[in-house]
mmCIF file of C-alpha atoms in Angstrom:
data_model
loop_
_atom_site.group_PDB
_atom_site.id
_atom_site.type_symbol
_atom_site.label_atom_id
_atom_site.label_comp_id
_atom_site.label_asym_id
_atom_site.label_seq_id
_atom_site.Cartn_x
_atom_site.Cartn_y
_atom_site.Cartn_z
ATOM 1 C CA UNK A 1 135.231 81.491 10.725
ATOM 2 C CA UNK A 2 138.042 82.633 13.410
ATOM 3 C CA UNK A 3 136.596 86.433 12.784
ATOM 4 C CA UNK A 4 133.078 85.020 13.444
ATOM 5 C CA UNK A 5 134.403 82.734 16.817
ATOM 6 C CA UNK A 6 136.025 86.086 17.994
ATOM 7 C CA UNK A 7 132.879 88.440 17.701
ATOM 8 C CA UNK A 8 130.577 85.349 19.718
ATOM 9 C CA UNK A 9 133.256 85.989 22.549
ATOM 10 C CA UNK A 10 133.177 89.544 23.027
ATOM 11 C CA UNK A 11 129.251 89.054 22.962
ATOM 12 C CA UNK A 12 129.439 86.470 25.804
ATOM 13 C CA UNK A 13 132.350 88.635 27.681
ATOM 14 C CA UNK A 14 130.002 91.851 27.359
ATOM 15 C CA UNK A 15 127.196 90.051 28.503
ATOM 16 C CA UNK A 16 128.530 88.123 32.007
ATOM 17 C CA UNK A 17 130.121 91.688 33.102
ATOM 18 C CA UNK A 18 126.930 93.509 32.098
ATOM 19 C CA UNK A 19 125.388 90.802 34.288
ATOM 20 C CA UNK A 20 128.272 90.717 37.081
ATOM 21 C CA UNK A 21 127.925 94.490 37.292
ATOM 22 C CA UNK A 22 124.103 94.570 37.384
ATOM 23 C CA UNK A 23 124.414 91.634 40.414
ATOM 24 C CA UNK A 24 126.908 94.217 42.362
ATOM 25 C CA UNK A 25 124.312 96.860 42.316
ATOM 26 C CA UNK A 26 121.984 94.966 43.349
ATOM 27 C CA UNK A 27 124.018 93.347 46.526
ATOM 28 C CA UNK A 28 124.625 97.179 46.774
ATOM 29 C CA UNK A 29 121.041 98.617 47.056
ATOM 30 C CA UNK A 30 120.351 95.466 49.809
ATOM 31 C CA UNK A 31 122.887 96.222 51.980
ATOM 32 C CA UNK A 32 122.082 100.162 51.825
ATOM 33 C CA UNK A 33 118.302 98.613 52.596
ATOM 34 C CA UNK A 34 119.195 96.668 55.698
ATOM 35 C CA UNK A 35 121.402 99.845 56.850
ATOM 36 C CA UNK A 36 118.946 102.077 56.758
ATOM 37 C CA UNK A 37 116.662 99.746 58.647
ATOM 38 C CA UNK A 38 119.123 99.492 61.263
ATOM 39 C CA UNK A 39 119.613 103.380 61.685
ATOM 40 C CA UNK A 40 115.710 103.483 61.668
ATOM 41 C CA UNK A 41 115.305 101.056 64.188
ATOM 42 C CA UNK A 42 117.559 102.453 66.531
ATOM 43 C CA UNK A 43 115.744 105.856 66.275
ATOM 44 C CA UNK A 44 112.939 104.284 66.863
ATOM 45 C CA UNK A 45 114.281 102.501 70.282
ATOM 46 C CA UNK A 46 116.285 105.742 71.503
ATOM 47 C CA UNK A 47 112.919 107.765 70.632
ATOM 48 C CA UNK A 48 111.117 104.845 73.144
ATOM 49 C CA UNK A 49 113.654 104.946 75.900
ATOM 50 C CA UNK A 50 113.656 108.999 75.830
ATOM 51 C CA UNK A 51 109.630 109.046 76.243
ATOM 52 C CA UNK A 52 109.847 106.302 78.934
ATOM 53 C CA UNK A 53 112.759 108.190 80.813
ATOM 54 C CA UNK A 54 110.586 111.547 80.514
ATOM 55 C CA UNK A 55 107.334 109.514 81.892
ATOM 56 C CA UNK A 56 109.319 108.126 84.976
ATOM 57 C CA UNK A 57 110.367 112.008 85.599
ATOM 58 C CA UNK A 58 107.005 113.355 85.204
ATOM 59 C CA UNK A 59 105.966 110.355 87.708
ATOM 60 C CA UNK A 60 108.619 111.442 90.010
ATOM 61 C CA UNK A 61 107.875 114.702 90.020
ATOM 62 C CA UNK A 62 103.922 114.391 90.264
ATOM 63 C CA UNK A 63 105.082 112.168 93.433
ATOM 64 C CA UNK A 64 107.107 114.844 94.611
ATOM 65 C CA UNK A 65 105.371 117.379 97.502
ATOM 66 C CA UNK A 66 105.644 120.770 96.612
ATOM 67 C CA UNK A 67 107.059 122.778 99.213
ATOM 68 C CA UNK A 68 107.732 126.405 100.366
ATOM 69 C CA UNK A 69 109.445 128.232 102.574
ATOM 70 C CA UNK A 70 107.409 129.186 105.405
ATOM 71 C CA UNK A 71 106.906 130.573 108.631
ATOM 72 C CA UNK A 72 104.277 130.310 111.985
ATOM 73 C CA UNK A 73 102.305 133.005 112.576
ATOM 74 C CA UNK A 74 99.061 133.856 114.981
ATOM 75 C CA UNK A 75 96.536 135.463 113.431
ATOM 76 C CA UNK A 76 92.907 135.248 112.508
ATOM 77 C CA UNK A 77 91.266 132.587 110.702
ATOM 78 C CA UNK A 78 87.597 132.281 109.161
ATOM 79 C CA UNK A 79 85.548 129.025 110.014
ATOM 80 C CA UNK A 80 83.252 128.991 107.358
ATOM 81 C CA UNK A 81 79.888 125.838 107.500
ATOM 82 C CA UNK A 82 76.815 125.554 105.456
ATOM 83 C CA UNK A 83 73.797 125.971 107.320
ATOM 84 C CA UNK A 84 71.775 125.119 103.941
ATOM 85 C CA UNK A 85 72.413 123.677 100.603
ATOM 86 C CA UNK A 86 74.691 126.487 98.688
ATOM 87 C CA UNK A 87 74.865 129.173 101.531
ATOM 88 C CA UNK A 88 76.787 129.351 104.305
ATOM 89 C CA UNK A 89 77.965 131.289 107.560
ATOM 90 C CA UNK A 90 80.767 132.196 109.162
ATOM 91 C CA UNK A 91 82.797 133.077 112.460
ATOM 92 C CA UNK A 92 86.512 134.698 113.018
ATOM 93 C CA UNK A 93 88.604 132.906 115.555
ATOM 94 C CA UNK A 94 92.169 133.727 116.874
ATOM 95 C CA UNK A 95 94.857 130.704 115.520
ATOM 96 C CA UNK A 96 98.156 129.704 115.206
ATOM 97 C CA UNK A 97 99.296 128.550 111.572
ATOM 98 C CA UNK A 98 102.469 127.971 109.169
ATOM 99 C CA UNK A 99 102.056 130.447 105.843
ATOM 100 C CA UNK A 100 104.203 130.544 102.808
ATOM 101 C CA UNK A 101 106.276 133.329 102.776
ATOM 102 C CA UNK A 102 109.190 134.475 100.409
ATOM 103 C CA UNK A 103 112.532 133.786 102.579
ATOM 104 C CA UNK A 104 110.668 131.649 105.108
ATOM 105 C CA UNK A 105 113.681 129.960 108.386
ATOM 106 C CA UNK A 106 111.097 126.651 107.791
ATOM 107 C CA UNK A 107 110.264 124.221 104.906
ATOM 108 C CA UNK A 108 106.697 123.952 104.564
ATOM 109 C CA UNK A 109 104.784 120.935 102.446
ATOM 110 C CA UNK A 110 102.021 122.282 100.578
ATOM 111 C CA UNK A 111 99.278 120.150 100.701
ATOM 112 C CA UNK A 112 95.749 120.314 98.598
ATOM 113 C CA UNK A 113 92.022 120.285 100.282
ATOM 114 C CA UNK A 114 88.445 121.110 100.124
ATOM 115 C CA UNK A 115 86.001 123.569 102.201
ATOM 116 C CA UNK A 116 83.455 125.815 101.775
ATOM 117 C CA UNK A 117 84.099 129.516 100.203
ATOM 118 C CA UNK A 118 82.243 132.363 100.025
ATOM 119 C CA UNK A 119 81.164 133.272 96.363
ATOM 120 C CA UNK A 120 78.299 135.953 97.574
ATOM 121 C CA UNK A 121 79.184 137.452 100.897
ATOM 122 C CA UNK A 122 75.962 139.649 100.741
ATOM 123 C CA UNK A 123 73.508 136.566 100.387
ATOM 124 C CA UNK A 124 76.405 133.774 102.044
ATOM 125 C CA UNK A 125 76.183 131.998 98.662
ATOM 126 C CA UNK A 126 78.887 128.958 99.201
ATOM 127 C CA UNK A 127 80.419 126.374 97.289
ATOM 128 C CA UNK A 128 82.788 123.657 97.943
ATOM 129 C CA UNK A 129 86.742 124.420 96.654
ATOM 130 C CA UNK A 130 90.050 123.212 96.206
ATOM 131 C CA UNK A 131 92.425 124.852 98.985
ATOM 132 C CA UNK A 132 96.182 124.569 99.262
ATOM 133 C CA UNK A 133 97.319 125.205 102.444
ATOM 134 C CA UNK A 134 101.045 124.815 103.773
ATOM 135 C CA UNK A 135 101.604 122.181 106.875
ATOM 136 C CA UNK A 136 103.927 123.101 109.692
ATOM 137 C CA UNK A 137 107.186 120.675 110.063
ATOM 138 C CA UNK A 138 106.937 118.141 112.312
ATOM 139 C CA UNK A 139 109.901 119.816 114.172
ATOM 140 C CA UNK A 140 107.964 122.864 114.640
ATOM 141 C CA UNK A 141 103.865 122.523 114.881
ATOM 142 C CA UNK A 142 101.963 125.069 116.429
ATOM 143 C CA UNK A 143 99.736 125.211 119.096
ATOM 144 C CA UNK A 144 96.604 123.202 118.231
ATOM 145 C CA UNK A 145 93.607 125.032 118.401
ATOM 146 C CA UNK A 146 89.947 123.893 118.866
ATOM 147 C CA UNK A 147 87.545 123.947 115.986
ATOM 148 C CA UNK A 148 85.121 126.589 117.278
ATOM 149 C CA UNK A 149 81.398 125.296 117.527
ATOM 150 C CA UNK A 150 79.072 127.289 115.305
ATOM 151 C CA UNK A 151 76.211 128.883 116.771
ATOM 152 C CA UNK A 152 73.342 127.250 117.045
ATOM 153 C CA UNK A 153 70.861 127.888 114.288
ATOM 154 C CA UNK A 154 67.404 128.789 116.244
ATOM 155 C CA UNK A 155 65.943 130.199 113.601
ATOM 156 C CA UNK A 156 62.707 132.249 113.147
ATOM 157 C CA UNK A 157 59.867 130.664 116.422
ATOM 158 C CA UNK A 158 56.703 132.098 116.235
ATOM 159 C CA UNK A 159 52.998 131.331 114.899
ATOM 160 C CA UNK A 160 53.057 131.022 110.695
ATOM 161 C CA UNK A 161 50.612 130.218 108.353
ATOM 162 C CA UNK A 162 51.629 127.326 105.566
ATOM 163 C CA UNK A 163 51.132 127.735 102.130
ATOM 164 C CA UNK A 164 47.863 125.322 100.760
ATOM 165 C CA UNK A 165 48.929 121.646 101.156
ATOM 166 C CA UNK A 166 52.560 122.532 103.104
ATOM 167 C CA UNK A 167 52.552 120.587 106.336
ATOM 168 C CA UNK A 168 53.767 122.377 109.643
ATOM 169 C CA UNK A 169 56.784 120.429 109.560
ATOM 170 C CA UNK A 170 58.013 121.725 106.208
ATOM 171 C CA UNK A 171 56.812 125.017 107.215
ATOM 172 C CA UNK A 172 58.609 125.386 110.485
ATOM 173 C CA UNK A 173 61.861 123.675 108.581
ATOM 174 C CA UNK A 174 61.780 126.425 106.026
ATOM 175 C CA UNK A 175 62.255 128.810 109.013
ATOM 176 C CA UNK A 176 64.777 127.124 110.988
ATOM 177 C CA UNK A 177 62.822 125.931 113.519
ATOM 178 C CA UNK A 178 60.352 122.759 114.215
ATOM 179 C CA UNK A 179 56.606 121.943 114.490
ATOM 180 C CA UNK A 180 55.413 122.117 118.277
ATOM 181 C CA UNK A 181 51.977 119.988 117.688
ATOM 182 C CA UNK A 182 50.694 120.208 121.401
ATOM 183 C CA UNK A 183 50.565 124.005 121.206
ATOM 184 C CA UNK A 184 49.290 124.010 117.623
ATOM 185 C CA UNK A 185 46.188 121.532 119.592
ATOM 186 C CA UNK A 186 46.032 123.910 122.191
ATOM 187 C CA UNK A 187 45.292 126.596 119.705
ATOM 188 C CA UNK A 188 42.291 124.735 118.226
ATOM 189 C CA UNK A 189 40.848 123.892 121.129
ATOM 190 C CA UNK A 190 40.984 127.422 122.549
ATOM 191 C CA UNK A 191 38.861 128.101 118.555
ATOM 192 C CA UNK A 192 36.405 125.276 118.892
ATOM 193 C CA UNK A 193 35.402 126.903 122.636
ATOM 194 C CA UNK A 194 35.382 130.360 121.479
ATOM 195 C CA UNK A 195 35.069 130.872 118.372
ATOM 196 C CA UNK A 196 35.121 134.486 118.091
ATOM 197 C CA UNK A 197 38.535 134.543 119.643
ATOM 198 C CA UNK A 198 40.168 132.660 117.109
ATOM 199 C CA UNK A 199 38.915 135.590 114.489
ATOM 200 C CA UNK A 200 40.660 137.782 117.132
ATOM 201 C CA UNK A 201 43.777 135.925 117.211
ATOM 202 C CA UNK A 202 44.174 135.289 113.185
ATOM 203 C CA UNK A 203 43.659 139.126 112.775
ATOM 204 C CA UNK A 204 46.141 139.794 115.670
ATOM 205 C CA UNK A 205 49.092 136.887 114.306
ATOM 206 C CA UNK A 206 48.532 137.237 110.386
ATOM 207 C CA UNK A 207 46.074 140.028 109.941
ATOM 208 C CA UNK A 208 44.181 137.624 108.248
ATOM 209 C CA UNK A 209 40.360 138.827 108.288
ATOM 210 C CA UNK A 210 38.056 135.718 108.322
ATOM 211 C CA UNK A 211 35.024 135.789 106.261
ATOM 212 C CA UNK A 212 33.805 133.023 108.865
ATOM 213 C CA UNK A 213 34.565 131.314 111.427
ATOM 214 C CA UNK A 214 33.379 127.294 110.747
ATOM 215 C CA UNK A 215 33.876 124.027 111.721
ATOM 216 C CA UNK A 216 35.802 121.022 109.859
ATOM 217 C CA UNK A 217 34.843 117.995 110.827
ATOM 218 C CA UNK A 218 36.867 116.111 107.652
ATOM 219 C CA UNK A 219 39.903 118.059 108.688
ATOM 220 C CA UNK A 220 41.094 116.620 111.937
ATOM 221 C CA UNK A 221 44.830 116.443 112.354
ATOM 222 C CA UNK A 222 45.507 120.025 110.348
ATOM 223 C CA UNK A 223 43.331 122.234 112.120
ATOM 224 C CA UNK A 224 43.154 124.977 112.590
ATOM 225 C CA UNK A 225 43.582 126.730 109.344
ATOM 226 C CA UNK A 226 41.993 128.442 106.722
ATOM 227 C CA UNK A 227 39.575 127.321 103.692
ATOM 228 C CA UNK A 228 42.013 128.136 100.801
ATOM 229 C CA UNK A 229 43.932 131.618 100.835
ATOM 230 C CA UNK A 230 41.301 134.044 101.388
ATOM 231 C CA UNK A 231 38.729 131.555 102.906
ATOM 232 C CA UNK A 232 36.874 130.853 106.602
ATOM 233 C CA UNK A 233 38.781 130.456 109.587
ATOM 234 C CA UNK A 234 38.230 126.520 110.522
ATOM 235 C CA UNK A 235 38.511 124.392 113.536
ATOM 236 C CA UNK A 236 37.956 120.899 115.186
ATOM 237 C CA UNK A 237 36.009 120.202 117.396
ATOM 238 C CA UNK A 238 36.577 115.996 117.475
ATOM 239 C CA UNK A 239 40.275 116.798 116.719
ATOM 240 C CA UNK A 240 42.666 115.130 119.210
ATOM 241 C CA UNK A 241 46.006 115.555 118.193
ATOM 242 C CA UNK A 242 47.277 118.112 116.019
ATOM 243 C CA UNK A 243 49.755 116.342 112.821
ATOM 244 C CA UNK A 244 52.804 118.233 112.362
ATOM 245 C CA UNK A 245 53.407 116.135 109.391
ATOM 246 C CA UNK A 246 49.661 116.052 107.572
ATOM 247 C CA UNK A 247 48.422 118.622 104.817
ATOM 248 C CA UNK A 248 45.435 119.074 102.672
ATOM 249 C CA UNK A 249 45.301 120.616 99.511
ATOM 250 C CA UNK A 250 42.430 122.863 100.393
ATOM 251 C CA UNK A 251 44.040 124.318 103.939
ATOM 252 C CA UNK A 252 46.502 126.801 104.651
ATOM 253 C CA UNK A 253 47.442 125.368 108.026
ATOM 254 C CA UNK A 254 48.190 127.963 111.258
ATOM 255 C CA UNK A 255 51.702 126.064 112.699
ATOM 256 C CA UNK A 256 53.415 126.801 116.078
ATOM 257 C CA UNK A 257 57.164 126.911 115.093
ATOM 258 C CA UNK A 258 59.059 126.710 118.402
ATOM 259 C CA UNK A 259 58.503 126.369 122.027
ATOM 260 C CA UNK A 260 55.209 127.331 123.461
ATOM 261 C CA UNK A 261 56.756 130.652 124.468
ATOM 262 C CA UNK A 262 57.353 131.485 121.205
ATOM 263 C CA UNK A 263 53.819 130.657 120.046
ATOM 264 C CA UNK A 264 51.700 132.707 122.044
ATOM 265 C CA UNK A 265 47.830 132.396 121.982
ATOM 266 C CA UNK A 266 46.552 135.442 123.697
#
């Protein structure tokens, strides 16, 4: 019975250290757990305060101007304006301005803009670019100097004949130039009186050869012209006023692009 009593102990001793040992791995593998949380988390925070402290630098530095060392200098500039969608011309002009150059006695801010360049000289195909261009100190501007004014655009004046169903007024603006109605009037009344001498003048102007000379009496405010491409000659003779603005379909009208001295009848 006392053998038997002793074995029951060992059993129980063998068991509450099996169990006591078992409970101090445990407590072991949780506090391993919650220290490698911490380490994570503060990764994780040092890994957040780096990016923010790089994004406040890049900030900084996008805020920063760029500068350069620079210098004034006189020399020639290019003015360069669009007299038409996508082309462009352009004048030289004496000027004063600050350039970036290496070893520079100024400080120079660089500063980013937009104007015209050149992509065809040959045709003056143009587009709008980004420019970078370096602005004097305030110690130490130069001379101002004026914008030059571009030369007027006159154009091409002179008598033309518009394609069938163009008005004068498109016509003349495809040329530079604008619709003179009184002289285009002038024209068909000098036709409706003579008629032969409007063959003379649209062989003498466009060496157009009229077939006929005619009449339109549906065709007041576009005369004169011609039927179609290859057609009579036509006039008014109850026309009042020519219509710079008016086309017909059928009419290839005879437009005065100009001043009357550029739109000579005879």
């Amino acid at each position: 019975l006392f053998v038997a009593a002793g074995r029951q102990e060992k059993q129980n001793l063998r068991r509450r250290s099996s169990r006591l040992i078992q409970a101090n791995r445990k407590k072991r593998i949780t506090m391993a757990k919650s220290v490698l949380i911490a380490i994570c988390s503060m990764a994780v925070l040092f890994v957040a305060v780096a990016a923010q402290k790089m994004a406040l630098e890049e900030k900084e530095s996008t805020n920063s101007p760029t500068t350069c060392a620079c210098e004034a200098q006189k020399g020639t500039c290019q003015y360069i304006f669009e007299t038409e969608p996508g082309f462009c011309k352009w004048e030289f002009f004496d000027c004063e301005k600050c350039v970036c150059v290496e070893g520079g006695s100024m400080t120079c801010v660089v500063s980013t803009g937009a104007g015209f360049a050149l992509t065809d000289p040959g045709t003056g195909a143009c587009e709008i670019q980004k420019t970078l261009y370096a602005e004097c100190p305030s110690e130490m501007k130069p001379t101002p100097t004026p914008t030059p004014t571009p030369t007027p655009n006159l154009g091409n004046p002179g008598w033309y004949l518009a394609a069938l169903g163009e008005s004068c007024d498109q016509k003349c603006s495809s040329v530079g130039s604008t619709c003179n109605a009184n002289q285009i009037q002038d024209l068909n009344s000098v036709a409706a009186g003579n008629p032969p001498s409007f063959d003379l003048f649209m062989a003498a102007t466009f060496s157009y050869i009229c077939p006929s000379v005619q009449t339109c009496a549906t065709c007041n405010g576009v005369m004169p012209g011609t039927e179609g491409s290859n057609g009579s000659c036509r006039y008014s003779t109850t026309q009042a006023v020519a219509d710079c603005a008016d086309s017909n379909l059928k009419i290839q009208r005879v437009c005065c692009c100009g001043d009357a001295s550029d739109c000579p009848i005879f």
